[in-house]
Amino acid sequence: MVCTFYTFAAHLICILFQFIMECRENCAACCIVISISSPIPGMPNGKPAGVACVHLTQDLKCGLFNSADRPAVCGGFKAERLICGDRTEEAFSILSELENG
């Protein structure tokens, strides 16, 4: 996508929309790779990095997605190309790099 607009605001919005994306089907990298330091339902000591969340379903979806019990840290995570890349493998790699520094 090439962003060529006459106003700065329109140009900035165009650039930002290039990074926004829908969560990728059958990925779940964020539910596996990253650690969660606060207690979450079913994981009173938090979730260690590299361990699948206990609420990750067989079809790789969040079992708490529409629940009031869904942790705020999970609700605040938004899929974007800079973090999730273009493929599931990329998401695992990028998130692992961020998690491990």
mmCIF file of N, CA and C in Angstrom:
data_model
loop_
_atom_site.group_PDB
_atom_site.id
_atom_site.type_symbol
_atom_site.label_atom_id
_atom_site.label_comp_id
_atom_site.label_asym_id
_atom_site.label_seq_id
_atom_site.Cartn_x
_atom_site.Cartn_y
_atom_site.Cartn_z
ATOM 1 N N MET A 1 0.849 -1.170 0.000
ATOM 2 C CA MET A 1 0.000 0.000 0.000
ATOM 3 C C MET A 1 0.897 1.236 0.000
ATOM 4 N N VAL A 2 0.619 2.147 -0.868
ATOM 5 C CA VAL A 2 1.346 3.411 -0.918
ATOM 6 C C VAL A 2 0.436 4.497 -0.378
ATOM 7 N N CYS A 3 0.946 5.272 0.556
ATOM 8 C CA CYS A 3 0.157 6.321 1.186
ATOM 9 C C CYS A 3 0.568 7.676 0.613
ATOM 10 N N THR A 4 -0.225 8.192 -0.272
ATOM 11 C CA THR A 4 0.034 9.528 -0.831
ATOM 12 C C THR A 4 -1.230 10.357 -0.677
ATOM 13 N N PHE A 5 -1.238 11.178 0.346
ATOM 14 C CA PHE A 5 -2.379 12.039 0.623
ATOM 15 C C PHE A 5 -1.899 13.464 0.773
ATOM 16 N N TYR A 6 -2.805 14.404 0.639
ATOM 17 C CA TYR A 6 -2.460 15.814 0.704
ATOM 18 C C TYR A 6 -2.369 16.346 2.130
ATOM 19 N N THR A 7 -3.028 15.690 3.064
ATOM 20 C CA THR A 7 -2.957 16.183 4.442
ATOM 21 C C THR A 7 -2.118 15.227 5.278
ATOM 22 N N PHE A 8 -1.453 15.769 6.254
ATOM 23 C CA PHE A 8 -0.614 14.971 7.130
ATOM 24 C C PHE A 8 -1.451 13.937 7.883
ATOM 25 N N ALA A 9 -2.614 14.337 8.381
ATOM 26 C CA ALA A 9 -3.480 13.434 9.154
ATOM 27 C C ALA A 9 -3.908 12.233 8.309
ATOM 28 N N ALA A 10 -4.322 12.465 7.083
ATOM 29 C CA ALA A 10 -4.741 11.363 6.213
ATOM 30 C C ALA A 10 -3.565 10.440 5.910
ATOM 31 N N HIS A 11 -2.398 11.023 5.717
ATOM 32 C CA HIS A 11 -1.198 10.233 5.457
ATOM 33 C C HIS A 11 -0.852 9.366 6.670
ATOM 34 N N LEU A 12 -0.914 9.945 7.862
ATOM 35 C CA LEU A 12 -0.614 9.220 9.089
ATOM 36 C C LEU A 12 -1.605 8.076 9.311
ATOM 37 N N ILE A 13 -2.876 8.326 9.103
ATOM 38 C CA ILE A 13 -3.898 7.281 9.247
ATOM 39 C C ILE A 13 -3.634 6.140 8.272
ATOM 40 N N CYS A 14 -3.287 6.466 7.049
ATOM 41 C CA CYS A 14 -2.982 5.441 6.057
ATOM 42 C C CYS A 14 -1.808 4.577 6.512
ATOM 43 N N ILE A 15 -0.774 5.196 7.027
ATOM 44 C CA ILE A 15 0.399 4.452 7.496
ATOM 45 C C ILE A 15 0.022 3.541 8.664
ATOM 46 N N LEU A 16 -0.735 4.046 9.610
ATOM 47 C CA LEU A 16 -1.130 3.243 10.766
ATOM 48 C C LEU A 16 -1.985 2.046 10.373
ATOM 49 N N PHE A 17 -2.864 2.205 9.401
ATOM 50 C CA PHE A 17 -3.728 1.108 8.980
ATOM 51 C C PHE A 17 -2.947 -0.024 8.330
ATOM 52 N N GLN A 18 -1.741 0.229 7.889
ATOM 53 C CA GLN A 18 -0.927 -0.830 7.309
ATOM 54 C C GLN A 18 -0.498 -1.844 8.359
ATOM 55 N N PHE A 19 -0.485 -1.426 9.639
ATOM 56 C CA PHE A 19 -0.025 -2.299 10.709
ATOM 57 C C PHE A 19 -1.157 -2.988 11.456
ATOM 58 N N ILE A 20 -2.382 -2.511 11.307
ATOM 59 C CA ILE A 20 -3.532 -3.107 11.977
ATOM 60 C C ILE A 20 -3.955 -4.358 11.227
ATOM 61 N N MET A 21 -4.280 -5.379 11.941
ATOM 62 C CA MET A 21 -4.701 -6.621 11.297
ATOM 63 C C MET A 21 -5.669 -7.363 12.202
ATOM 64 N N GLU A 22 -6.364 -8.303 11.625
ATOM 65 C CA GLU A 22 -7.213 -9.199 12.398
ATOM 66 C C GLU A 22 -6.329 -10.305 12.966
ATOM 67 N N CYS A 23 -6.736 -10.854 14.075
ATOM 68 C CA CYS A 23 -6.005 -11.961 14.666
ATOM 69 C C CYS A 23 -6.017 -13.135 13.675
ATOM 70 N N ARG A 24 -4.864 -13.757 13.483
ATOM 71 C CA ARG A 24 -4.704 -14.842 12.516
ATOM 72 C C ARG A 24 -5.328 -16.133 13.047
ATOM 73 N N GLU A 25 -6.107 -16.792 12.229
ATOM 74 C CA GLU A 25 -6.688 -18.096 12.594
ATOM 75 C C GLU A 25 -5.579 -19.116 12.833
ATOM 76 N N ASN A 26 -5.781 -20.001 13.792
ATOM 77 C CA ASN A 26 -4.865 -21.110 14.083
ATOM 78 C C ASN A 26 -3.444 -20.661 14.396
ATOM 79 N N CYS A 27 -3.304 -19.566 15.097
ATOM 80 C CA CYS A 27 -1.976 -19.064 15.447
ATOM 81 C C CYS A 27 -1.712 -19.297 16.934
ATOM 82 N N ALA A 28 -2.323 -18.510 17.783
ATOM 83 C CA ALA A 28 -2.213 -18.613 19.251
ATOM 84 C C ALA A 28 -0.823 -18.327 19.795
ATOM 85 N N ALA A 29 0.035 -17.698 19.000
ATOM 86 C CA ALA A 29 1.389 -17.388 19.471
ATOM 87 C C ALA A 29 1.349 -16.580 20.761
ATOM 88 N N CYS A 30 0.455 -15.599 20.836
ATOM 89 C CA CYS A 30 0.379 -14.756 22.034
ATOM 90 C C CYS A 30 -0.102 -15.543 23.250
ATOM 91 N N CYS A 31 -0.822 -16.622 23.044
ATOM 92 C CA CYS A 31 -1.331 -17.446 24.145
ATOM 93 C C CYS A 31 -0.321 -18.501 24.588
ATOM 94 N N ILE A 32 0.771 -18.600 23.845
ATOM 95 C CA ILE A 32 1.797 -19.602 24.150
ATOM 96 C C ILE A 32 3.129 -18.952 24.501
ATOM 97 N N VAL A 33 3.601 -18.047 23.671
ATOM 98 C CA VAL A 33 4.965 -17.529 23.788
ATOM 99 C C VAL A 33 5.162 -16.605 24.975
ATOM 100 N N ILE A 34 4.251 -15.651 25.146
ATOM 101 C CA ILE A 34 4.498 -14.610 26.153
ATOM 102 C C ILE A 34 4.158 -15.075 27.569
ATOM 103 N N SER A 35 4.839 -14.490 28.524
ATOM 104 C CA SER A 35 4.555 -14.777 29.928
ATOM 105 C C SER A 35 3.539 -13.763 30.445
ATOM 106 N N ILE A 36 2.802 -14.173 31.451
ATOM 107 C CA ILE A 36 1.868 -13.282 32.141
ATOM 108 C C ILE A 36 2.229 -13.363 33.616
ATOM 109 N N SER A 37 2.649 -12.252 34.177
ATOM 110 C CA SER A 37 3.145 -12.271 35.554
ATOM 111 C C SER A 37 2.030 -12.245 36.597
ATOM 112 N N SER A 38 0.867 -11.760 36.230
ATOM 113 C CA SER A 38 -0.236 -11.690 37.185
ATOM 114 C C SER A 38 -1.051 -12.982 37.163
ATOM 115 N N PRO A 39 -1.713 -13.282 38.274
ATOM 116 C CA PRO A 39 -2.566 -14.468 38.300
ATOM 117 C C PRO A 39 -3.682 -14.361 37.267
ATOM 118 N N ILE A 40 -4.012 -15.473 36.648
ATOM 119 C CA ILE A 40 -5.161 -15.532 35.740
ATOM 120 C C ILE A 40 -5.988 -16.745 36.148
ATOM 121 N N PRO A 41 -7.257 -16.790 35.793
ATOM 122 C CA PRO A 41 -8.082 -17.940 36.183
ATOM 123 C C PRO A 41 -7.435 -19.263 35.758
ATOM 124 N N GLY A 42 -7.263 -20.146 36.712
ATOM 125 C CA GLY A 42 -6.670 -21.445 36.427
ATOM 126 C C GLY A 42 -5.151 -21.461 36.470
ATOM 127 N N MET A 43 -4.532 -20.291 36.557
ATOM 128 C CA MET A 43 -3.070 -20.188 36.639
ATOM 129 C C MET A 43 -2.743 -19.135 37.703
ATOM 130 N N PRO A 44 -2.867 -19.511 38.978
ATOM 131 C CA PRO A 44 -2.723 -18.531 40.061
ATOM 132 C C PRO A 44 -1.338 -17.885 40.147
ATOM 133 N N ASN A 45 -0.331 -18.520 39.572
ATOM 134 C CA ASN A 45 1.022 -17.952 39.583
ATOM 135 C C ASN A 45 1.367 -17.269 38.259
ATOM 136 N N GLY A 46 0.382 -17.023 37.451
ATOM 137 C CA GLY A 46 0.624 -16.443 36.134
ATOM 138 C C GLY A 46 0.917 -17.526 35.113
ATOM 139 N N LYS A 47 1.322 -17.105 33.918
ATOM 140 C CA LYS A 47 1.611 -18.047 32.842
ATOM 141 C C LYS A 47 3.064 -17.887 32.410
ATOM 142 N N PRO A 48 3.853 -18.957 32.523
ATOM 143 C CA PRO A 48 5.244 -18.871 32.089
ATOM 144 C C PRO A 48 5.354 -18.753 30.565
ATOM 145 N N ALA A 49 6.417 -18.131 30.112
ATOM 146 C CA ALA A 49 6.676 -18.038 28.677
ATOM 147 C C ALA A 49 6.844 -19.435 28.089
ATOM 148 N N GLY A 50 6.299 -19.632 26.906
ATOM 149 C CA GLY A 50 6.440 -20.908 26.213
ATOM 150 C C GLY A 50 5.455 -21.971 26.638
ATOM 151 N N VAL A 51 4.590 -21.645 27.572
ATOM 152 C CA VAL A 51 3.579 -22.588 28.063
ATOM 153 C C VAL A 51 2.211 -22.122 27.570
ATOM 154 N N ALA A 52 1.461 -23.029 26.983
ATOM 155 C CA ALA A 52 0.131 -22.669 26.499
ATOM 156 C C ALA A 52 -0.772 -22.295 27.669
ATOM 157 N N CYS A 53 -1.541 -21.248 27.487
ATOM 158 C CA CYS A 53 -2.522 -20.847 28.486
ATOM 159 C C CYS A 53 -3.526 -21.983 28.681
ATOM 160 N N VAL A 54 -3.970 -22.191 29.913
ATOM 161 C CA VAL A 54 -4.931 -23.260 30.188
ATOM 162 C C VAL A 54 -6.276 -23.013 29.507
ATOM 163 N N HIS A 55 -6.505 -21.796 29.046
ATOM 164 C CA HIS A 55 -7.774 -21.464 28.391
ATOM 165 C C HIS A 55 -7.702 -21.533 26.870
ATOM 166 N N LEU A 56 -6.558 -21.957 26.350
ATOM 167 C CA LEU A 56 -6.411 -22.124 24.908
ATOM 168 C C LEU A 56 -7.162 -23.388 24.501
ATOM 169 N N THR A 57 -8.117 -23.236 23.602
ATOM 170 C CA THR A 57 -8.956 -24.364 23.201
ATOM 171 C C THR A 57 -8.260 -25.221 22.139
ATOM 172 N N GLN A 58 -8.852 -26.381 21.859
ATOM 173 C CA GLN A 58 -8.307 -27.300 20.847
ATOM 174 C C GLN A 58 -8.153 -26.634 19.488
ATOM 175 N N ASP A 59 -9.071 -25.706 19.169
ATOM 176 C CA ASP A 59 -9.004 -25.024 17.870
ATOM 177 C C ASP A 59 -8.203 -23.720 17.960
ATOM 178 N N LEU A 60 -7.354 -23.623 18.976
ATOM 179 C CA LEU A 60 -6.425 -22.502 19.172
ATOM 180 C C LEU A 60 -7.118 -21.148 19.308
ATOM 181 N N LYS A 61 -8.175 -21.142 20.098
ATOM 182 C CA LYS A 61 -8.881 -19.899 20.407
ATOM 183 C C LYS A 61 -8.918 -19.720 21.918
ATOM 184 N N CYS A 62 -9.158 -18.497 22.337
ATOM 185 C CA CYS A 62 -9.219 -18.192 23.766
ATOM 186 C C CYS A 62 -10.574 -18.603 24.330
ATOM 187 N N GLY A 63 -10.552 -19.460 25.322
ATOM 188 C CA GLY A 63 -11.782 -19.894 25.971
ATOM 189 C C GLY A 63 -12.422 -18.809 26.826
ATOM 190 N N LEU A 64 -11.685 -17.739 27.110
ATOM 191 C CA LEU A 64 -12.208 -16.633 27.911
ATOM 192 C C LEU A 64 -12.451 -15.377 27.079
ATOM 193 N N PHE A 65 -12.375 -15.479 25.765
ATOM 194 C CA PHE A 65 -12.386 -14.291 24.916
ATOM 195 C C PHE A 65 -13.528 -13.326 25.225
ATOM 196 N N ASN A 66 -14.725 -13.793 25.345
ATOM 197 C CA ASN A 66 -15.879 -12.917 25.614
ATOM 198 C C ASN A 66 -16.316 -12.955 27.072
ATOM 199 N N SER A 67 -15.431 -13.380 27.942
ATOM 200 C CA SER A 67 -15.758 -13.526 29.358
ATOM 201 C C SER A 67 -15.207 -12.356 30.170
ATOM 202 N N ALA A 68 -15.910 -12.039 31.239
ATOM 203 C CA ALA A 68 -15.419 -11.015 32.166
ATOM 204 C C ALA A 68 -14.160 -11.495 32.880
ATOM 205 N N ASP A 69 -13.899 -12.801 32.876
ATOM 206 C CA ASP A 69 -12.711 -13.370 33.510
ATOM 207 C C ASP A 69 -11.452 -13.236 32.657
ATOM 208 N N ARG A 70 -11.616 -12.799 31.417
ATOM 209 C CA ARG A 70 -10.446 -12.658 30.533
ATOM 210 C C ARG A 70 -9.508 -11.608 31.124
ATOM 211 N N PRO A 71 -8.232 -11.958 31.305
ATOM 212 C CA PRO A 71 -7.283 -11.015 31.901
ATOM 213 C C PRO A 71 -7.131 -9.737 31.070
ATOM 214 N N ALA A 72 -6.963 -8.633 31.750
ATOM 215 C CA ALA A 72 -6.815 -7.335 31.077
ATOM 216 C C ALA A 72 -5.614 -7.334 30.143
ATOM 217 N N VAL A 73 -4.539 -8.004 30.545
ATOM 218 C CA VAL A 73 -3.356 -8.044 29.691
ATOM 219 C C VAL A 73 -3.665 -8.716 28.352
ATOM 220 N N CYS A 74 -4.508 -9.712 28.373
ATOM 221 C CA CYS A 74 -4.895 -10.395 27.126
ATOM 222 C C CYS A 74 -5.823 -9.515 26.294
ATOM 223 N N GLY A 75 -6.765 -8.872 26.960
ATOM 224 C CA GLY A 75 -7.687 -7.987 26.250
ATOM 225 C C GLY A 75 -6.982 -6.788 25.641
ATOM 226 N N GLY A 76 -5.879 -6.384 26.240
ATOM 227 C CA GLY A 76 -5.137 -5.237 25.735
ATOM 228 C C GLY A 76 -4.213 -5.568 24.580
ATOM 229 N N PHE A 77 -3.939 -6.843 24.371
ATOM 230 C CA PHE A 77 -3.052 -7.240 23.273
ATOM 231 C C PHE A 77 -3.821 -7.162 21.961
ATOM 232 N N LYS A 78 -3.276 -6.449 21.007
ATOM 233 C CA LYS A 78 -3.913 -6.304 19.694
ATOM 234 C C LYS A 78 -2.976 -6.821 18.622
ATOM 235 N N ALA A 79 -3.514 -7.608 17.719
ATOM 236 C CA ALA A 79 -2.716 -8.117 16.608
ATOM 237 C C ALA A 79 -2.282 -6.966 15.715
ATOM 238 N N GLU A 80 -1.001 -6.944 15.391
ATOM 239 C CA GLU A 80 -0.483 -5.971 14.437
ATOM 240 C C GLU A 80 0.734 -6.578 13.758
ATOM 241 N N ARG A 81 0.971 -6.187 12.534
ATOM 242 C CA ARG A 81 2.031 -6.794 11.731
ATOM 243 C C ARG A 81 3.425 -6.686 12.369
ATOM 244 N N LEU A 82 3.698 -5.614 13.085
ATOM 245 C CA LEU A 82 5.017 -5.468 13.707
ATOM 246 C C LEU A 82 5.275 -6.550 14.751
ATOM 247 N N ILE A 83 4.227 -7.048 15.367
ATOM 248 C CA ILE A 83 4.349 -8.065 16.419
ATOM 249 C C ILE A 83 4.045 -9.457 15.880
ATOM 250 N N CYS A 84 3.056 -9.557 15.008
ATOM 251 C CA CYS A 84 2.577 -10.858 14.536
ATOM 252 C C CYS A 84 3.159 -11.286 13.190
ATOM 253 N N GLY A 85 3.807 -10.363 12.499
ATOM 254 C CA GLY A 85 4.378 -10.707 11.207
ATOM 255 C C GLY A 85 3.321 -11.077 10.188
ATOM 256 N N ASP A 86 3.757 -11.771 9.151
ATOM 257 C CA ASP A 86 2.852 -12.175 8.071
ATOM 258 C C ASP A 86 2.477 -13.647 8.131
ATOM 259 N N ARG A 87 3.139 -14.410 9.009
ATOM 260 C CA ARG A 87 2.868 -15.841 9.133
ATOM 261 C C ARG A 87 2.927 -16.229 10.616
ATOM 262 N N THR A 88 2.317 -17.325 10.947
ATOM 263 C CA THR A 88 2.321 -17.810 12.327
ATOM 264 C C THR A 88 3.743 -18.011 12.833
ATOM 265 N N GLU A 89 4.602 -18.581 12.015
ATOM 266 C CA GLU A 89 5.991 -18.821 12.410
ATOM 267 C C GLU A 89 6.681 -17.509 12.767
ATOM 268 N N GLU A 90 6.375 -16.470 11.988
ATOM 269 C CA GLU A 90 6.946 -15.149 12.267
ATOM 270 C C GLU A 90 6.456 -14.620 13.607
ATOM 271 N N ALA A 91 5.177 -14.813 13.905
ATOM 272 C CA ALA A 91 4.622 -14.366 15.179
ATOM 273 C C ALA A 91 5.357 -15.036 16.340
ATOM 274 N N PHE A 92 5.578 -16.342 16.248
ATOM 275 C CA PHE A 92 6.301 -17.053 17.297
ATOM 276 C C PHE A 92 7.717 -16.510 17.441
ATOM 277 N N SER A 93 8.377 -16.265 16.328
ATOM 278 C CA SER A 93 9.748 -15.760 16.351
ATOM 279 C C SER A 93 9.829 -14.356 16.940
ATOM 280 N N ILE A 94 8.980 -13.447 16.483
ATOM 281 C CA ILE A 94 8.997 -12.056 16.963
ATOM 282 C C ILE A 94 8.650 -11.995 18.450
ATOM 283 N N LEU A 95 7.593 -12.690 18.841
ATOM 284 C CA LEU A 95 7.191 -12.674 20.248
ATOM 285 C C LEU A 95 8.253 -13.311 21.142
ATOM 286 N N SER A 96 8.902 -14.352 20.673
ATOM 287 C CA SER A 96 9.974 -14.994 21.453
ATOM 288 C C SER A 96 11.134 -14.035 21.641
ATOM 289 N N GLU A 97 11.488 -13.326 20.597
ATOM 290 C CA GLU A 97 12.573 -12.335 20.680
ATOM 291 C C GLU A 97 12.215 -11.234 21.676
ATOM 292 N N LEU A 98 10.983 -10.762 21.627
ATOM 293 C CA LEU A 98 10.541 -9.722 22.556
ATOM 294 C C LEU A 98 10.496 -10.242 23.995
ATOM 295 N N GLU A 99 10.042 -11.470 24.164
ATOM 296 C CA GLU A 99 9.936 -12.062 25.496
ATOM 297 C C GLU A 99 11.310 -12.287 26.123
ATOM 298 N N ASN A 100 12.237 -12.736 25.321
ATOM 299 C CA ASN A 100 13.564 -13.100 25.832
ATOM 300 C C ASN A 100 14.590 -11.982 25.765
ATOM 301 N N GLY A 101 14.196 -10.873 25.134
ATOM 302 C CA GLY A 101 15.089 -9.720 25.056
ATOM 303 C C GLY A 101 16.170 -9.929 24.120
#
